[in-house]
Short mmCIF file of C-alpha atoms and ligand atoms in Angstrom, two decimals:
data_model
loop_
_atom_site.label_atom_id
_atom_site.label_comp_id
_atom_site.label_asym_id
_atom_site.label_seq_id
_atom_site.Cartn_x
_atom_site.Cartn_y
_atom_site.Cartn_z
CA MET K 181 94.37 88.97 71.55
CA ILE K 182 95.09 90.15 75.04
CA TYR K 183 98.68 91.41 74.94
CA LEU K 184 100.52 91.32 78.41
CA ASP K 185 104.14 91.36 77.67
CA HIS K 186 104.66 95.17 77.46
CA ALA K 187 108.04 94.78 79.09
CA ALA K 188 109.49 92.76 75.80
CA THR K 189 108.13 95.38 73.48
CA THR K 190 105.15 97.65 72.75
CA LYS K 191 103.04 98.49 69.98
CA THR K 192 104.17 101.52 67.91
CA ALA K 193 101.45 104.00 68.73
CA PRO K 194 99.33 105.51 65.83
CA GLU K 195 100.49 109.03 66.57
CA VAL K 196 104.05 107.93 66.37
CA VAL K 197 103.77 106.06 63.18
CA GLU K 198 102.29 109.17 61.78
CA ALA K 199 105.05 111.36 62.95
CA MET K 200 107.46 109.04 61.35
CA LEU K 201 105.70 108.69 57.90
CA PRO K 202 106.73 111.86 56.24
CA TYR K 203 110.37 110.96 56.85
CA LEU K 204 109.99 107.61 55.01
CA THR K 205 107.93 108.92 51.93
CA GLU K 206 108.72 112.80 51.44
CA HIS K 207 111.69 113.86 53.47
CA TYR K 208 114.09 111.15 53.14
CA GLY K 209 117.21 113.11 52.27
CA ASN K 210 120.46 112.33 54.11
CA PRO K 211 120.60 114.69 57.09
CA GLY K 212 124.30 114.96 56.37
CA ALA K 213 123.19 116.65 52.88
CA LEU K 214 123.45 120.17 51.64
CA ASN K 215 120.07 119.84 50.25
CA SER K 216 116.53 121.13 51.64
CA SER K 217 115.42 117.42 51.81
CA GLY K 218 118.49 116.51 54.07
CA PHE K 219 117.74 119.94 56.00
CA ARG K 220 114.31 118.69 56.75
CA GLY K 221 115.74 115.56 58.21
CA LYS K 222 118.42 117.54 60.21
CA LYS K 223 115.85 119.76 61.59
CA ALA K 224 113.45 116.54 62.53
CA LEU K 225 116.54 114.93 64.39
CA ASN K 226 117.48 118.11 66.45
CA GLU K 227 113.68 118.39 67.32
CA ALA K 228 113.57 114.60 68.35
CA ARG K 229 116.79 115.43 70.29
CA ARG K 230 115.11 118.51 72.01
CA GLN K 231 112.22 116.41 73.11
CA ILE K 232 113.98 113.58 74.63
CA ALA K 233 116.31 115.85 76.27
CA ALA K 234 113.54 117.82 77.69
CA ALA K 235 111.97 114.68 79.18
CA ILE K 236 115.03 113.77 81.25
CA ASN K 237 116.30 117.10 82.23
CA ALA K 238 119.46 117.03 79.75
CA LYS K 239 120.88 119.29 77.28
CA PRO K 240 120.10 118.37 73.56
CA GLN K 241 123.84 118.10 72.82
CA GLU K 242 124.09 115.27 75.63
CA ILE K 243 121.85 112.95 73.69
CA TYR K 244 123.45 110.53 71.24
CA PHE K 245 121.22 108.28 69.16
CA THR K 246 122.08 104.73 68.87
CA ALA K 247 120.22 101.40 67.37
CA GLY K 248 118.81 100.49 70.72
CA GLY K 249 119.06 99.87 74.41
CA THR K 250 121.45 97.08 73.76
CA GLU K 251 123.71 99.24 71.90
CA SER K 252 123.65 101.98 74.36
CA ASP K 253 124.52 99.40 77.15
CA ASN K 254 127.47 98.27 75.25
CA TRP K 255 128.73 101.62 74.24
CA ALA K 256 128.60 103.02 77.87
CA LEU K 257 130.25 100.22 79.54
CA LYS K 258 133.22 99.51 76.88
CA ALA K 259 133.91 103.13 76.37
CA ALA K 260 133.79 104.05 79.93
CA ALA K 261 136.09 101.19 80.79
CA GLU K 262 138.32 102.22 77.75
CA SER K 263 138.28 105.90 78.49
CA CYS K 264 139.43 105.35 82.21
CA ARG K 265 141.80 102.51 81.62
CA GLU K 266 144.76 104.48 83.28
CA GLN K 267 142.95 105.08 86.12
CA GLY K 268 141.78 101.57 87.19
CA ARG K 269 140.05 98.33 85.74
CA HIS K 270 137.50 97.67 88.28
CA ILE K 271 133.87 98.02 87.71
CA ILE K 272 130.75 97.58 89.79
CA THR K 273 127.32 96.09 88.82
CA THR K 274 124.49 93.96 89.94
CA LYS K 275 123.36 90.36 89.43
CA ILE K 276 119.88 91.44 88.05
CA GLU K 277 121.21 93.55 85.08
CA HIS K 278 119.75 93.11 81.77
CA HIS K 279 122.09 90.80 79.52
CA ALA K 280 123.17 93.77 77.58
CA VAL K 281 124.82 94.94 80.72
CA LEU K 282 126.02 91.39 82.08
CA HIS K 283 127.28 90.20 78.84
CA THR K 284 129.50 93.25 78.05
CA CYS K 285 130.60 92.89 81.63
CA ARG K 286 131.89 89.38 80.83
CA TYR K 287 133.52 90.57 77.71
CA LEU K 288 135.36 93.35 79.68
CA GLU K 289 136.43 90.59 82.29
CA GLU K 290 138.26 88.64 79.31
CA ASN K 291 139.86 91.63 78.56
CA GLY K 292 141.56 92.57 81.61
CA TYR K 293 138.73 94.16 83.74
CA GLU K 294 137.55 93.17 87.10
CA ILE K 295 133.77 93.17 87.71
CA THR K 296 132.10 92.98 91.08
CA TYR K 297 128.51 91.72 90.61
CA LEU K 298 126.49 92.78 93.69
CA ASP K 299 123.77 90.97 95.35
CA VAL K 300 120.31 92.12 95.74
CA ASP K 301 117.78 91.64 98.47
CA GLY K 302 114.89 89.17 98.29
CA GLU K 303 112.84 91.87 96.39
CA GLY K 304 115.67 92.68 94.01
CA ARG K 305 116.53 95.82 95.57
CA LEU K 306 120.28 96.83 95.83
CA ASP K 307 121.47 98.40 99.17
CA PRO K 308 123.19 101.92 98.30
CA GLN K 309 125.74 100.97 101.22
CA VAL K 310 126.68 97.76 99.61
CA VAL K 311 127.74 99.74 96.69
CA ARG K 312 129.79 102.17 98.73
CA ALA K 313 131.48 99.27 100.47
CA ALA K 314 132.33 97.67 97.05
CA ILE K 315 134.33 101.00 95.88
CA ARG K 316 138.07 100.59 95.70
CA PRO K 317 140.72 103.01 94.51
CA ASP K 318 140.70 101.54 91.10
CA THR K 319 136.91 101.56 90.59
CA VAL K 320 136.08 103.43 87.38
CA LEU K 321 132.74 102.80 86.61
CA ILE K 322 129.34 101.81 88.64
CA SER K 323 126.43 100.65 86.55
CA VAL K 324 123.11 99.76 88.17
CA MET K 325 119.68 99.73 86.35
CA LEU K 326 116.83 102.06 87.13
CA ALA K 327 114.15 99.36 87.10
CA ASN K 328 114.37 95.82 86.45
CA ASN K 329 112.83 94.20 83.40
CA GLU K 330 111.69 90.86 84.76
CA ILE K 331 110.51 91.64 88.48
CA GLY K 332 109.80 95.37 88.20
CA THR K 333 111.86 96.71 90.99
CA ILE K 334 112.99 100.20 91.06
CA GLU K 335 116.42 100.65 92.40
CA PRO K 336 117.48 103.34 94.76
CA VAL K 337 119.66 105.06 91.92
CA GLU K 338 119.62 108.55 93.24
CA GLU K 339 121.33 107.32 96.34
CA ILE K 340 123.89 105.21 94.28
CA GLY K 341 124.57 108.03 91.81
CA ALA K 342 125.00 110.23 94.82
CA ILE K 343 127.59 107.98 96.08
CA ALA K 344 129.36 107.59 92.84
CA ARG K 345 129.49 111.42 92.30
CA GLN K 346 130.92 111.89 95.75
CA LYS K 347 133.64 109.45 94.88
CA GLY K 348 134.35 110.97 91.77
CA ILE K 349 133.34 107.65 89.74
CA CYS K 350 131.67 107.51 86.52
CA PHE K 351 127.87 106.22 86.84
CA HIS K 352 125.78 104.48 84.15
CA THR K 353 122.06 103.59 84.76
CA ASP K 354 120.20 101.21 82.19
CA ALA K 355 116.82 103.16 82.45
CA VAL K 356 115.17 101.27 79.37
CA GLN K 357 112.22 99.90 81.51
CA ALA K 358 112.13 103.21 83.31
CA LEU K 359 111.79 105.79 80.53
CA GLY K 360 108.14 106.57 79.93
CA GLN K 361 107.24 104.31 82.80
CA ILE K 362 108.45 106.40 85.97
CA PRO K 363 110.02 110.00 86.10
CA VAL K 364 113.51 109.95 84.79
CA ASP K 365 115.83 113.03 85.46
CA VAL K 366 119.40 112.74 84.92
CA GLU K 367 120.08 115.51 87.50
CA THR K 368 118.33 113.76 90.47
CA LEU K 369 119.81 110.69 89.43
CA LYS K 370 123.27 111.87 89.11
CA ALA K 371 123.77 109.81 86.22
CA ASP K 372 126.74 110.39 83.80
CA LEU K 373 125.46 107.97 81.29
CA LEU K 374 121.81 106.63 80.84
CA SER K 375 120.46 104.21 78.34
CA ALA K 376 116.96 104.09 76.89
CA SER K 377 115.22 102.34 73.91
CA ALA K 378 112.22 103.50 71.86
CA HIS K 379 110.31 100.35 71.67
CA LYS K 380 109.77 99.95 75.25
CA LEU K 381 107.50 103.03 75.15
CA ASN K 382 105.48 102.67 72.10
CA GLY K 383 108.23 103.87 69.89
CA PRO K 384 109.88 101.98 66.89
CA LYS K 385 112.11 98.93 67.38
CA GLY K 386 116.15 99.57 66.60
CA VAL K 387 116.48 102.97 68.03
CA GLY K 388 117.59 103.81 71.28
CA MET K 389 119.85 106.57 72.75
CA LEU K 390 122.70 107.37 75.44
CA TYR K 391 122.61 110.17 77.35
CA ILE K 392 126.35 111.33 77.96
CA ARG K 393 126.90 113.83 80.41
CA GLU K 394 128.93 116.90 78.99
CA GLY K 395 132.54 116.39 79.86
CA ILE K 396 132.34 112.62 80.39
CA PRO K 397 135.23 111.35 78.47
CA ILE K 398 133.65 108.79 76.30
CA VAL K 399 135.40 107.10 73.21
CA PRO K 400 133.20 106.57 70.01
CA PHE K 401 131.72 103.17 69.63
CA VAL K 402 130.91 103.15 65.86
CA HIS K 403 133.72 104.71 63.61
CA GLY K 404 132.98 106.45 60.26
CA GLY K 405 131.32 109.61 59.47
CA ALA K 406 131.13 112.78 61.73
CA GLN K 407 127.46 111.92 62.79
CA GLU K 408 126.46 112.49 66.47
CA GLN K 409 129.28 114.84 67.24
CA ASN K 410 131.84 112.34 65.91
CA ARG K 411 130.87 109.71 68.62
CA ARG K 412 128.55 107.36 66.68
CA ALA K 413 128.99 107.30 62.96
CA GLY K 414 126.44 106.10 60.40
CA THR K 415 123.57 108.02 58.56
CA GLU K 416 121.03 108.56 61.28
CA ASN K 417 117.79 106.56 61.45
CA VAL K 418 115.58 109.78 60.98
CA PRO K 419 111.97 108.13 60.86
CA GLY K 420 113.14 105.96 63.95
CA ILE K 421 114.47 108.90 65.87
CA VAL K 422 111.60 111.07 65.08
CA GLY K 423 109.39 108.27 66.20
CA PHE K 424 111.50 108.03 69.41
CA GLY K 425 110.98 111.57 70.00
CA ALA K 426 107.39 111.58 69.43
CA ALA K 427 106.99 108.50 71.96
CA VAL K 428 108.83 110.21 74.64
CA GLN K 429 106.45 113.25 74.23
CA ARG K 430 103.58 110.83 74.21
CA ALA K 431 104.53 109.11 77.23
CA CYS K 432 106.25 111.58 79.29
CA GLY K 433 103.69 114.29 78.69
CA ARG K 434 101.13 112.85 80.85
CA LEU K 435 103.29 110.38 82.99
CA SER K 436 101.51 110.80 86.24
CA ASP K 437 97.97 109.95 84.77
CA LYS K 438 99.43 106.71 83.02
CA ILE K 439 101.22 105.64 86.12
CA ARG K 440 97.87 105.79 88.15
CA LYS K 441 96.09 103.85 85.63
CA GLU K 442 98.64 101.10 85.29
CA GLN K 443 99.40 100.89 88.85
CA GLY K 444 95.55 100.30 89.40
CA LEU K 445 95.62 97.55 86.76
CA ARG K 446 98.78 96.11 88.27
CA ASP K 447 97.46 95.95 91.77
CA TYR K 448 94.14 94.39 90.83
CA LEU K 449 95.91 91.78 88.80
CA ILE K 450 98.14 91.02 91.56
CA ARG K 451 95.34 90.68 93.99
CA GLU K 452 93.13 88.61 91.81
CA ILE K 453 95.95 86.04 91.06
CA GLU K 454 96.53 85.90 94.73
CA THR K 455 93.06 85.21 95.64
CA ARG K 456 92.15 83.02 92.99
CA ILE K 457 95.19 80.85 92.35
CA PRO K 458 96.55 78.54 95.23
CA ASP K 459 100.32 78.32 95.92
CA CYS K 460 101.82 81.02 94.04
CA ARG K 461 104.09 83.45 95.00
CA LEU K 462 104.76 87.23 93.73
CA ASN K 463 108.20 88.02 92.65
CA GLY K 464 109.70 91.44 93.25
CA PRO K 465 108.47 94.28 95.76
CA ARG K 466 104.88 95.41 96.11
CA ASP K 467 105.77 98.99 96.40
CA ARG K 468 108.81 100.84 94.24
CA ARG K 469 107.80 98.68 91.49
CA LEU K 470 107.23 99.55 87.90
CA PRO K 471 103.71 100.22 87.38
CA GLY K 472 102.95 97.88 84.82
CA ASN K 473 104.92 94.86 86.05
CA VAL K 474 103.59 91.61 87.62
CA ASN K 475 105.57 88.58 87.92
CA PHE K 476 104.43 85.20 89.62
CA SER K 477 106.03 81.74 90.55
CA PHE K 478 103.70 79.00 90.27
CA PRO K 479 106.00 76.15 91.56
CA PHE K 480 105.82 72.75 90.39
CA ILE K 481 105.10 73.84 86.74
CA ARG K 482 106.82 75.25 83.99
CA GLY K 483 106.52 78.92 83.15
CA GLU K 484 107.04 77.99 79.39
CA ALA K 485 104.23 75.69 79.61
CA ILE K 486 101.91 78.25 81.28
CA VAL K 487 102.86 80.82 78.82
CA ILE K 488 102.31 78.37 75.58
CA SER K 489 98.95 77.45 76.88
CA LEU K 490 97.91 81.13 77.67
CA ASP K 491 98.89 81.98 74.03
CA MET K 492 96.71 79.30 72.82
CA GLN K 493 93.93 81.26 74.42
CA GLY K 494 95.04 84.54 72.84
CA ILE K 495 96.87 85.93 75.63
CA CYS K 496 100.58 87.04 75.26
CA ALA K 497 102.61 86.74 78.51
CA SER K 498 106.31 85.76 78.95
CA SER K 499 108.20 83.25 81.18
CA GLY K 500 111.41 85.33 82.48
CA SER K 501 112.35 87.85 79.89
CA ALA K 502 111.97 87.80 76.10
CA CYS K 503 115.46 87.60 75.69
CA THR K 504 115.93 84.47 78.00
CA ALA K 505 113.25 82.58 76.56
CA GLY K 506 114.07 79.46 74.87
CA SER K 507 117.30 78.97 76.99
CA GLN K 508 117.58 76.17 79.27
CA ASP K 509 118.88 78.23 82.31
CA PRO K 510 116.47 79.60 85.05
CA SER K 511 116.35 83.36 85.22
CA HIS K 512 119.31 85.06 86.78
CA VAL K 513 117.35 87.63 88.36
CA LEU K 514 114.98 85.14 90.02
CA LEU K 515 118.01 83.14 91.32
CA ALA K 516 119.58 86.31 92.62
CA ILE K 517 116.56 87.25 94.71
CA GLY K 518 116.86 83.87 96.32
CA LEU K 519 114.19 81.67 94.46
CA SER K 520 115.20 77.67 94.08
CA GLU K 521 115.42 76.60 90.71
CA GLU K 522 112.21 75.15 90.73
CA GLU K 523 110.41 78.30 91.68
CA ALA K 524 112.68 80.16 89.08
CA PHE K 525 111.14 77.83 86.22
CA GLY K 526 107.69 78.36 87.22
CA SER K 527 107.51 82.01 86.71
CA VAL K 528 105.33 84.03 84.42
CA ARG K 529 105.58 87.42 83.70
CA LEU K 530 102.58 89.85 82.85
CA THR K 531 103.57 93.23 82.05
CA LEU K 532 100.52 95.91 81.46
CA SER K 533 99.81 98.96 79.56
CA GLU K 534 97.55 101.81 80.59
CA GLU K 535 95.27 100.40 77.55
CA ASN K 536 94.65 97.10 79.16
CA THR K 537 91.23 96.51 80.65
CA LYS K 538 90.03 94.99 83.74
CA GLU K 539 87.97 92.56 81.64
CA GLU K 540 91.16 91.54 79.83
CA LEU K 541 92.75 90.97 83.10
CA ASP K 542 89.72 88.80 84.47
CA ARG K 543 90.08 86.71 81.30
CA ALA K 544 93.91 86.31 82.14
CA VAL K 545 93.12 85.23 85.45
CA ALA K 546 90.65 82.83 84.58
CA ALA K 547 92.76 81.19 82.14
CA LEU K 548 95.90 81.11 84.45
CA LYS K 549 93.76 79.49 87.22
CA GLN K 550 92.54 76.75 84.80
CA ILE K 551 95.87 76.36 83.17
CA THR K 552 97.80 76.05 86.51
CA ALA K 553 95.23 73.73 87.84
CA ARG K 554 95.62 71.52 84.62
CA LEU K 555 99.24 71.45 84.94
CA ARG K 556 99.36 70.71 88.32
CA GLU K 557 97.23 67.64 88.07
CA MET K 558 99.93 66.26 85.92
CA SER K 559 102.73 67.05 88.43
CA PRO K 560 103.77 64.45 90.74
CA ALA K 561 105.67 67.02 92.82
CA TYR K 562 102.60 69.03 93.41
CA GLU K 563 100.49 66.10 94.53
CA ASN K 564 103.45 65.33 97.05
CA TYR K 565 103.57 68.62 98.24
CA LYS K 566 99.69 68.97 98.77
CA LYS K 567 99.78 65.50 100.75
CA GLU K 568 102.62 66.96 102.96
CA LYS K 569 100.79 70.06 103.32
CA LYS K 570 97.79 67.80 104.41
CA LEU K 571 99.94 65.85 106.89
CA GLN K 572 101.51 69.14 108.35
CA ARG K 573 97.97 70.57 109.14
CA GLU K 574 97.34 67.14 110.98
CA GLY K 575 100.42 67.85 113.06
CA ARG K 576 102.74 65.55 111.61
CA LYS K 577 106.28 66.98 111.46
CA GLU K 578 107.57 65.70 107.99
CA ASN K 579 109.89 67.82 105.96
CA TRP K 580 108.29 67.95 102.56
CA ALA K 581 110.94 70.10 101.26
CA GLU K 582 113.42 67.46 101.32
CA ARG K 583 111.27 64.79 99.97
CA CYS K 584 110.41 67.20 97.25
CA ASP K 585 113.79 68.03 96.47
CA THR K 586 114.33 64.69 95.42
CA GLY K 587 111.09 64.26 93.64
CA CYS K 588 110.90 67.27 91.55
C1 LIG F 875 115.00 95.62 76.38
C2 LIG F 875 115.92 95.94 77.40
C3 LIG F 875 117.05 96.27 76.88
C4 LIG F 875 117.75 96.42 75.36
O1 LIG F 875 116.95 97.02 74.70
P1 LIG F 875 116.94 96.98 73.11
O2 LIG F 875 116.41 98.21 72.54
O3 LIG F 875 115.74 95.82 72.88
O4 LIG F 875 118.14 96.50 72.59
C5 LIG F 875 118.29 96.73 77.84
N1 LIG F 875 117.90 96.73 79.04
C6 LIG F 875 116.62 96.35 79.61
C7 LIG F 875 116.54 96.84 81.10
C8 LIG F 875 115.64 96.00 78.79
O5 LIG F 875 114.47 95.99 79.24
#
């Protein structure tokens, strides 16, 4: 199997599993208990907290463990909104956030908050001045992702964070795709709240964290016991959290090496697709892009059909994001960067890790070339498009796009 879906999830690294195991088999005591088994768990929690805090330049007491990126995003938005409801009810975000943010915003809209969803440019980049212009006296929260999960755009979060700080507005960033992929520093980003998830960086599934800057008023999300400084109740997922710490240590300890390798593979894959497959379009930027992200549109065919065909050849990729797969809607991210529905439906995301090889990528490109050619042979719209292109080359001025719109 060739696995090219690392933005959806990653393999739990063997050294991470090894770090976790003793907390499943031996030191399984409750970290809240007054016995030595519990103390071992408590110590391990503190060590993971320290590892993660160090990786993002935070203090250990600013790290709150959750059940994943989705919970962290929910908590950050709902709690920031509720904590500031007396100051105002206006929230600013973007059109390309993960659904964990967008659907939480929708929920808040139904509960008396007003949300501004900002546009991004053709590469998915948000202009910080657009954020500045959207700020109102009643704005209480700005939430902008650090890196996009579909097209890999790295947002200018440092500048946006600086604007939020200057205006005294709470600033949240979803760093789920960024942590372990690019440097993440809560001080340079001026983030007050930051979400991350273990399974996107070779940690286990179902564990994440919310960074809450000291002094930021955030109400608890899960009520119950006194865990996580009374802010997130429930017996801690000790093995998961230990695995999260180990995964962060593993990825962030040698980040520049990892980035260099992944970027090399990414640019190789982009070049190969562009030179070998006709009529394709790279979605997202060429630089300021996540080192492992590749996303292409192959108009006139369905991304899902490509992904299923790739899978039959042992290659795991995805169309859109994992969370929207199966839905009938085209990707909100691709529509936001100006793609037509036709182009958005024809997209395939290939996300790499440093462990992928050029040989694997060669095999994936060969498969893609064959699959897209076969699917396009069955696509009357593509035949029309090719005919029009030929006519155009011959000097005729016919508008194929218009014809295609009705033909597709
Ligand atoms: C995966 C992802 C999430 C959700 O994280 P889970 O741990 O899977 O709940 C949130 N935001 C982004 C950008 C993601 O890529």
